[in-house]
Amino acid sequence: MKLPFILAKRFVAGESFTESVSEAKKLNNKDLKLTLDLLGENVEDRQTATDTVDAYIRLLEGIKEQGLISSISIKLTMMGLDIDHDFTRENLFRLLDVAKEQDQFVRIDMEGSDHTQITLDIFKEAFEKYGKHVGTVIQSMLHRSLNDVKELAEMGADIRLVKGAYSEPSKIALQNMPAIREAFKEQAKVLLEKTPFPRFGTHDDELIDWLKNYTAENEIPKDRFEFQMLYGLREETMVQLSNDGYSARVYVPFGTDWFPYFKRRLMERKENVWFVLSTMFKK
């Protein structure tokens, strides 16, 4: 049974780019930058991976045509990472050729820990060739992440730091929130010191307040780093951050393969479940 899209509308802007444009423009009009994210993961055949790259290229072209202030986020498993690494690299570079030509930016999302090393290996190759047009993500909860952050920071890479949304065993990742927050802060310090424009994806008030206080105390300008949050969550906070002079960016997902993403958002906060239940009974 296919669930009605109305359930996901809180967290997903539309089932197509065209459906998402009006929401994207509303956010841009509130001085919020965007990252558009075509939903999906773990493609298992080459034709679907190739078609996905074509869809990513159309997305870059659509952003330019619509005049949106937006980058895009991609998953390497949607480009064939579970099929063949060289095939994935070729697909990524085909996309980045377009991004470079149009002066756009592509963020390589981080997936589960099984994919961490190969994702970083491919990113490093891409960064060497495409520089400012490509970035990636580090999940602070992983034990390896501080070393990864230090290495990438020395390269001057564009990094988005997040806590991490995947369930990982204790031998690979921290399990309790205070420890994850401390790891996030230590990694953030490295990024703020060593990289030109780090991005911090978090809805956690403790981390938001810490970033504001730490950067103020260390005389780091508000426009030299970025707060990022997910579409449908804390928009008023993002508008306030922007009004206060901080760079603020909203991750805007869209696509027909929305259920896995929607399910993760429901599992994060009980308030999200109540919101969806209430919308089911509205006309």
XYZ file of N, CA and C in Angstrom, residues 12-203:
576
model
N 8.980 17.048 3.618
C 9.372 16.872 2.215
C 8.635 17.915 1.381
N 9.378 18.676 0.580
C 8.796 19.836 -0.103
C 7.890 19.452 -1.264
N 8.062 18.265 -1.833
C 7.237 17.831 -2.950
C 7.739 16.512 -3.486
N 6.956 15.905 -4.368
C 7.392 14.644 -4.972
C 8.203 14.872 -6.240
N 8.329 16.137 -6.664
C 9.157 16.481 -7.820
C 9.796 17.844 -7.570
N 10.815 18.173 -8.368
C 11.433 19.493 -8.260
C 10.410 20.580 -8.543
N 9.584 20.385 -9.570
C 8.578 21.387 -9.935
C 7.650 21.678 -8.767
N 7.210 20.619 -8.063
C 6.334 20.799 -6.900
C 7.033 21.531 -5.769
N 8.360 21.442 -5.712
C 9.129 21.996 -4.595
C 9.536 23.446 -4.791
N 9.434 23.955 -6.022
C 9.963 25.280 -6.331
C 9.299 26.377 -5.501
N 7.980 26.315 -5.337
C 7.297 27.387 -4.594
C 7.766 27.448 -3.147
N 7.957 26.277 -2.506
C 8.468 26.256 -1.134
C 9.897 26.779 -1.089
N 10.693 26.388 -2.072
C 12.081 26.853 -2.126
C 12.145 28.371 -2.240
N 11.317 28.930 -3.084
C 11.322 30.394 -3.267
C 10.855 31.114 -2.006
N 9.881 30.538 -1.300
C 9.423 31.140 -0.036
C 10.571 31.221 0.973
N 11.361 30.152 1.047
C 12.493 30.136 1.984
C 13.571 31.121 1.556
N 13.897 31.167 0.260
C 14.859 32.149 -0.239
C 14.412 33.572 0.072
N 13.105 33.813 -0.028
C 12.566 35.154 0.241
C 12.671 35.547 1.707
N 12.931 34.558 2.576
C 13.165 34.826 4.003
C 14.663 34.889 4.311
N 15.476 35.085 3.276
C 16.942 35.165 3.398
C 17.568 33.868 3.891
N 16.957 32.756 3.531
C 17.515 31.451 3.860
C 18.058 30.812 2.590
N 19.308 30.364 2.642
C 19.884 29.619 1.532
C 19.343 28.187 1.593
N 19.511 27.438 0.510
C 18.954 26.096 0.431
C 19.984 25.076 -0.040
N 19.733 23.829 0.321
C 20.364 22.687 -0.320
C 19.238 21.744 -0.711
N 19.045 21.530 -2.005
C 18.000 20.631 -2.479
C 18.537 19.204 -2.531
N 17.702 18.265 -2.084
C 18.131 16.880 -1.902
C 17.094 15.953 -2.525
N 17.472 15.292 -3.637
C 16.608 14.291 -4.262
C 16.673 13.014 -3.438
N 15.547 12.617 -2.861
C 15.529 11.497 -1.930
C 15.726 10.154 -2.625
N 16.386 9.256 -1.914
C 16.637 7.910 -2.409
C 17.971 7.410 -1.898
N 18.213 6.109 -2.015
C 19.484 5.525 -1.569
C 19.608 4.089 -2.081
N 20.839 3.582 -2.089
C 21.139 2.174 -2.372
C 20.570 1.661 -3.692
N 20.935 2.348 -4.781
C 20.589 1.889 -6.125
C 21.366 0.613 -6.443
N 20.707 -0.348 -7.085
C 21.317 -1.662 -7.293
C 21.574 -2.014 -8.756
N 21.197 -1.148 -9.713
C 21.503 -1.445 -11.112
C 22.052 -0.199 -11.801
N 22.880 -0.434 -12.800
C 23.619 0.642 -13.450
C 22.712 1.654 -14.147
N 21.648 1.172 -14.779
C 20.782 2.095 -15.510
C 20.110 3.081 -14.560
N 19.642 2.577 -13.413
C 19.015 3.473 -12.433
C 20.024 4.484 -11.914
N 21.259 4.057 -11.676
C 22.308 4.983 -11.222
C 22.570 6.063 -12.272
N 22.660 5.646 -13.533
C 22.871 6.613 -14.623
C 21.708 7.587 -14.716
N 20.484 7.056 -14.597
C 19.294 7.914 -14.630
C 19.305 8.902 -13.470
N 19.813 8.459 -12.316
C 19.882 9.343 -11.149
C 20.837 10.501 -11.389
N 21.978 10.212 -12.008
C 22.926 11.286 -12.337
C 22.269 12.293 -13.282
N 21.525 11.779 -14.264
C 20.797 12.665 -15.181
C 19.811 13.544 -14.401
N 19.151 12.955 -13.405
C 18.197 13.712 -12.588
C 18.913 14.788 -11.764
N 20.098 14.451 -11.228
C 20.888 15.439 -10.495
C 21.301 16.605 -11.411
N 21.680 16.280 -12.640
C 22.079 17.326 -13.590
C 20.884 18.219 -13.911
N 19.716 17.611 -14.124
C 18.503 18.418 -14.365
C 18.194 19.297 -13.163
N 18.480 18.792 -11.960
C 18.251 19.588 -10.753
C 19.145 20.825 -10.738
N 20.436 20.664 -11.063
C 21.332 21.818 -11.150
C 20.820 22.829 -12.173
N 20.370 22.316 -13.315
C 19.861 23.203 -14.360
C 18.578 23.901 -13.907
N 17.716 23.168 -13.184
C 16.470 23.751 -12.680
C 16.720 24.842 -11.662
N 17.695 24.636 -10.796
C 18.058 25.653 -9.801
C 18.489 26.938 -10.500
N 19.287 26.785 -11.544
C 19.756 27.959 -12.295
C 18.600 28.642 -13.020
N 17.745 27.854 -13.652
C 16.610 28.417 -14.397
C 15.641 29.159 -13.477
N 15.424 28.645 -12.280
C 14.477 29.245 -11.340
C 15.100 30.372 -10.508
N 16.414 30.561 -10.650
C 17.082 31.621 -9.902
C 17.135 31.371 -8.405
N 17.183 30.101 -8.005
C 17.212 29.761 -6.577
C 18.624 29.918 -6.012
N 18.698 30.325 -4.748
C 19.975 30.343 -4.035
C 20.089 28.987 -3.351
N 20.670 28.036 -4.063
C 20.655 26.656 -3.582
C 21.805 25.853 -4.169
N 22.357 24.975 -3.327
C 23.268 23.924 -3.765
C 22.456 22.630 -3.843
N 23.131 21.497 -4.112
C 22.431 20.217 -4.052
C 23.209 19.242 -3.175
N 22.485 18.253 -2.658
C 23.085 17.183 -1.860
C 22.847 15.864 -2.581
N 23.878 15.029 -2.642
C 23.752 13.748 -3.349
C 24.254 12.598 -2.479
N 23.758 11.403 -2.767
C 24.237 10.194 -2.097
C 24.978 9.326 -3.109
N 26.167 8.888 -2.748
C 26.936 8.053 -3.673
C 26.284 6.690 -3.902
N 25.499 6.192 -2.936
C 24.823 4.912 -3.170
C 23.736 5.050 -4.232
N 23.275 6.288 -4.485
C 22.320 6.505 -5.573
C 23.016 6.577 -6.927
N 24.355 6.698 -6.892
C 25.133 6.808 -8.123
C 25.923 5.535 -8.403
N 25.618 4.468 -7.631
C 26.205 3.169 -7.931
C 27.265 2.677 -6.976
N 27.376 3.252 -5.782
C 28.455 2.873 -4.862
C 28.393 1.400 -4.458
N 27.192 0.840 -4.398
C 27.049 -0.581 -4.043
C 27.267 -1.496 -5.245
N 27.474 -0.895 -6.427
C 27.677 -1.677 -7.651
C 29.158 -1.738 -8.009
N 29.781 -0.537 -8.166
C 31.173 -0.470 -8.591
C 31.723 0.923 -8.278
N 32.871 0.972 -7.618
C 33.424 2.252 -7.175
C 33.882 3.124 -8.346
N 34.511 2.520 -9.357
C 34.957 3.307 -10.512
C 33.774 3.888 -11.276
N 32.720 3.092 -11.406
C 31.482 3.543 -12.045
C 30.902 4.736 -11.284
N 30.917 4.658 -9.960
C 30.418 5.748 -9.119
C 31.242 7.016 -9.317
N 32.551 6.866 -9.333
C 33.447 8.014 -9.523
C 33.169 8.695 -10.868
N 33.011 7.884 -11.909
C 32.710 8.438 -13.240
C 31.390 9.206 -13.213
N 30.380 8.654 -12.545
C 29.082 9.327 -12.438
C 29.203 10.646 -11.684
N 29.931 10.600 -10.584
C 30.109 11.815 -9.792
C 30.822 12.894 -10.597
N 31.881 12.516 -11.278
C 32.653 13.497 -12.043
C 31.828 14.074 -13.202
N 30.935 13.268 -13.768
C 30.053 13.796 -14.819
C 29.144 14.886 -14.254
N 28.642 14.648 -13.058
C 27.820 15.664 -12.388
C 28.641 16.900 -12.035
N 29.842 16.681 -11.509
C 30.671 17.806 -11.084
C 31.183 18.631 -12.263
N 31.318 18.010 -13.429
C 31.661 18.784 -14.627
C 30.606 19.860 -14.875
N 29.339 19.493 -14.710
C 28.242 20.448 -14.902
C 28.251 21.495 -13.790
N 28.457 21.047 -12.554
C 28.490 21.983 -11.426
C 29.596 23.021 -11.607
N 30.764 22.567 -12.038
C 31.877 23.493 -12.247
C 31.574 24.467 -13.372
N 31.024 23.941 -14.461
C 30.707 24.784 -15.616
C 29.692 25.869 -15.249
N 28.741 25.527 -14.361
C 27.683 26.469 -13.991
C 27.973 27.182 -12.661
N 29.175 26.966 -12.116
C 29.575 27.561 -10.841
C 28.578 27.238 -9.726
N 28.262 25.934 -9.596
C 27.354 25.458 -8.558
C 28.098 24.519 -7.613
N 27.396 24.106 -6.552
C 28.049 23.335 -5.489
C 27.288 22.046 -5.222
N 28.048 20.958 -5.037
C 27.481 19.639 -4.765
C 28.034 19.119 -3.435
N 27.139 18.757 -2.529
C 27.530 18.161 -1.246
C 27.366 16.652 -1.313
N 28.446 15.923 -1.077
C 28.370 14.456 -1.015
C 27.958 14.075 0.403
N 26.745 13.561 0.537
C 26.237 13.183 1.849
C 26.995 11.987 2.395
N 27.042 11.886 3.730
C 27.638 10.724 4.367
C 26.540 9.740 4.725
N 26.801 8.479 4.461
C 25.826 7.429 4.744
C 26.321 6.572 5.908
N 25.870 5.333 6.012
C 26.270 4.490 7.129
C 27.769 4.212 7.147
N 28.276 3.727 8.271
C 29.722 3.567 8.465
C 30.363 2.601 7.474
N 29.582 1.683 6.888
C 30.129 0.771 5.873
C 30.643 1.553 4.658
N 30.118 2.755 4.461
C 30.469 3.547 3.286
C 31.401 4.723 3.605
N 31.778 4.893 4.869
C 32.521 6.100 5.244
C 33.844 6.220 4.506
N 34.660 5.180 4.540
C 36.001 5.284 3.967
C 35.967 5.500 2.464
N 35.167 4.730 1.749
C 35.140 4.888 0.292
C 34.543 6.237 -0.100
N 33.568 6.709 0.676
C 33.004 8.041 0.399
C 34.074 9.105 0.529
N 34.883 9.031 1.593
C 35.948 10.019 1.784
C 37.040 9.877 0.731
N 37.339 8.652 0.325
C 38.347 8.444 -0.712
C 37.910 9.099 -2.025
N 36.652 8.873 -2.397
C 36.139 9.456 -3.638
C 36.041 10.975 -3.507
N 35.635 11.452 -2.327
C 35.565 12.901 -2.127
C 36.929 13.558 -2.305
N 37.966 12.951 -1.738
C 39.308 13.543 -1.848
C 39.743 13.669 -3.311
N 39.445 12.641 -4.104
C 39.751 12.721 -5.539
C 38.955 13.847 -6.197
N 37.683 13.932 -5.833
C 36.827 14.964 -6.418
C 37.285 16.361 -6.001
N 37.670 16.513 -4.747
C 38.100 17.825 -4.248
C 39.377 18.279 -4.943
N 40.269 17.324 -5.191
C 41.518 17.666 -5.879
C 41.238 18.199 -7.281
N 40.199 17.672 -7.929
C 39.884 18.055 -9.305
C 38.916 19.237 -9.382
N 37.957 19.303 -8.443
C 36.865 20.282 -8.569
C 36.854 21.353 -7.470
N 37.695 21.196 -6.450
C 37.871 22.236 -5.446
C 36.594 22.736 -4.811
N 36.321 24.022 -4.944
C 35.220 24.695 -4.242
C 33.837 24.216 -4.675
N 33.741 23.394 -5.700
C 32.438 22.959 -6.205
C 31.929 21.694 -5.523
N 32.722 21.128 -4.594
C 32.308 19.893 -3.937
C 32.693 19.913 -2.462
N 31.811 19.349 -1.634
C 32.077 19.198 -0.209
C 31.522 17.874 0.271
N 31.735 17.567 1.548
C 31.178 16.330 2.088
C 30.717 16.555 3.523
N 30.379 15.464 4.202
C 29.776 15.512 5.538
C 30.560 14.603 6.479
N 30.732 15.060 7.715
C 31.332 14.219 8.757
C 30.320 14.065 9.891
N 30.169 12.819 10.369
C 29.270 12.521 11.492
C 30.098 12.458 12.775
N 29.868 13.398 13.665
C 30.739 13.551 14.835
C 30.698 12.348 15.769
N 29.635 11.542 15.721
C 29.486 10.425 16.649
C 30.491 9.292 16.390
N 31.044 9.201 15.178
C 31.973 8.116 14.875
C 33.316 8.333 15.570
N 33.906 7.267 16.086
C 35.191 7.382 16.785
C 36.283 7.926 15.871
N 36.194 7.657 14.600
C 37.221 8.059 13.647
C 37.130 9.538 13.241
N 36.033 10.195 13.573
C 35.717 11.475 12.933
C 36.692 12.601 13.248
N 37.251 12.649 14.455
C 38.186 13.725 14.762
C 39.400 13.655 13.836
N 39.911 12.455 13.612
C 41.035 12.301 12.694
C 40.651 12.678 11.269
N 39.438 12.291 10.855
C 38.960 12.654 9.516
C 38.845 14.171 9.379
N 38.294 14.813 10.406
C 38.140 16.263 10.387
C 39.504 16.945 10.259
N 40.469 16.484 11.034
C 41.805 17.089 10.986
C 42.421 16.948 9.600
N 42.287 15.761 9.006
C 42.861 15.534 7.676
C 42.178 16.406 6.622
N 40.846 16.442 6.651
C 40.102 17.224 5.662
C 40.316 18.722 5.865
N 40.450 19.129 7.114
C 40.685 20.545 7.406
C 42.022 21.007 6.835
N 43.031 20.161 6.916
C 44.337 20.505 6.351
C 44.252 20.694 4.835
N 43.298 20.000 4.216
C 43.081 20.152 2.774
C 42.301 21.424 2.449
N 41.660 22.009 3.469
C 40.801 23.170 3.226
C 39.445 22.796 2.661
N 39.004 21.561 2.950
C 37.752 21.055 2.383
C 36.539 21.748 2.988
N 35.452 21.742 2.225
C 34.169 22.281 2.677
C 33.408 21.162 3.381
N 33.285 21.278 4.708
C 32.727 20.197 5.520
C 31.439 20.643 6.210
N 30.466 19.764 6.154
C 29.247 19.911 6.947
C 29.352 18.939 8.116
N 29.345 19.453 9.343
C 29.453 18.610 10.537
C 28.070 18.368 11.117
N 27.742 17.087 11.343
C 26.473 16.699 11.964
C 26.764 15.691 13.077
N 25.786 15.440 13.920
C 25.967 14.416 14.950
C 26.027 13.029 14.328
N 25.108 12.741 13.400
C 25.002 11.423 12.777
C 23.635 10.827 13.013
N 22.995 10.324 11.942
C 21.614 9.853 12.030
C 21.488 8.340 11.934
N 22.621 7.642 11.766
C 22.559 6.196 11.563
C 22.826 5.448 12.871
N 22.187 4.302 13.013
C 22.408 3.458 14.188
C 23.702 2.672 13.980
N 24.683 2.925 14.850
C 25.991 2.300 14.730
C 26.369 1.615 16.045
N 27.145 0.516 16.006
C 27.551 -0.175 17.236
C 28.565 0.644 18.031
N 28.712 0.313 19.305
C 29.578 1.088 20.197
C 31.052 1.017 19.793
N 31.465 -0.046 19.111
C 32.868 -0.132 18.691
C 33.190 0.866 17.587
N 32.152 1.390 16.927
C 32.332 2.329 15.830
C 31.959 3.754 16.223
N 30.948 3.874 17.105
C 30.397 5.206 17.376
C 30.056 5.402 18.847
N 30.104 6.664 19.274
C 29.640 7.044 20.600
C 28.146 6.773 20.715
N 27.699 6.435 21.929
C 26.302 6.032 22.104
C 25.477 6.998 22.950
N 26.130 7.846 23.751
C 25.325 8.741 24.603
C 25.478 10.193 24.166
N 24.403 10.956 24.334
C 24.337 12.300 23.772
C 25.377 13.260 24.342
N 25.655 13.281 25.650
C 26.699 14.198 26.135
C 28.047 13.963 25.459
N 28.418 12.711 25.251
C 29.691 12.407 24.594
C 29.671 12.829 23.130
N 28.532 12.628 22.459
C 28.411 13.031 21.056
C 28.516 14.550 20.931
N 27.883 15.260 21.857
C 27.965 16.728 21.832
C 29.410 17.201 22.033
N 30.126 16.584 22.954
C 31.515 16.982 23.198
C 32.380 16.716 21.971
N 32.136 15.579 21.312
C 32.880 15.270 20.088
C 32.577 16.300 19.006
N 31.316 16.661 18.887
C 30.905 17.674 17.904
C 31.655 18.984 18.164
N 31.716 19.398 19.424
C 32.376 20.664 19.764
C 33.866 20.625 19.436
N 34.533 19.525 19.758
C 35.969 19.423 19.477
C 36.239 19.470 17.979
N 35.401 18.782 17.221
C 35.564 18.783 15.768
C 35.222 20.149 15.176
N 34.218 20.808 15.739
C 33.845 22.149 15.276
C 34.989 23.137 15.483
N 35.693 23.027 16.596
C 36.828 23.920 16.851
C 37.884 23.797 15.758
N 38.162 22.551 15.351
C 39.155 22.326 14.290
C 38.682 22.964 12.987
N 37.433 22.751 12.650
C 36.896 23.299 11.404
C 36.893 24.821 11.411
N 36.544 25.410 12.535
C 36.512 26.873 12.622
C 37.918 27.471 12.532
N 38.904 26.730 13.045
C 40.276 27.232 13.006
C 40.925 27.012 11.642
N 40.631 25.875 11.011
C 41.425 25.445 9.854
C 40.732 25.593 8.503
N 39.404 25.717 8.461
C 38.721 25.763 7.171
C 38.055 27.119 6.967
N 37.903 27.545 5.710
C 37.408 28.897 5.444
C 35.934 29.109 5.760
N 35.113 28.057 5.617
C 33.673 28.264 5.820
C 32.990 26.957 6.218
N 33.122 26.546 7.488
C 32.479 25.297 7.921
C 30.966 25.442 8.047
N 30.282 24.309 7.918
C 28.817 24.280 8.030
C 28.452 23.342 9.187
N 27.464 23.731 9.968
C 27.069 22.946 11.130
C 25.589 22.608 11.041
N 25.301 21.324 10.833
C 23.927 20.865 10.732
C 23.449 20.348 12.079
N 22.608 21.143 12.748
C 22.110 20.730 14.065
C 20.839 21.474 14.421
N 19.938 20.779 15.157
C 18.747 21.415 15.729
C 18.879 21.493 17.250
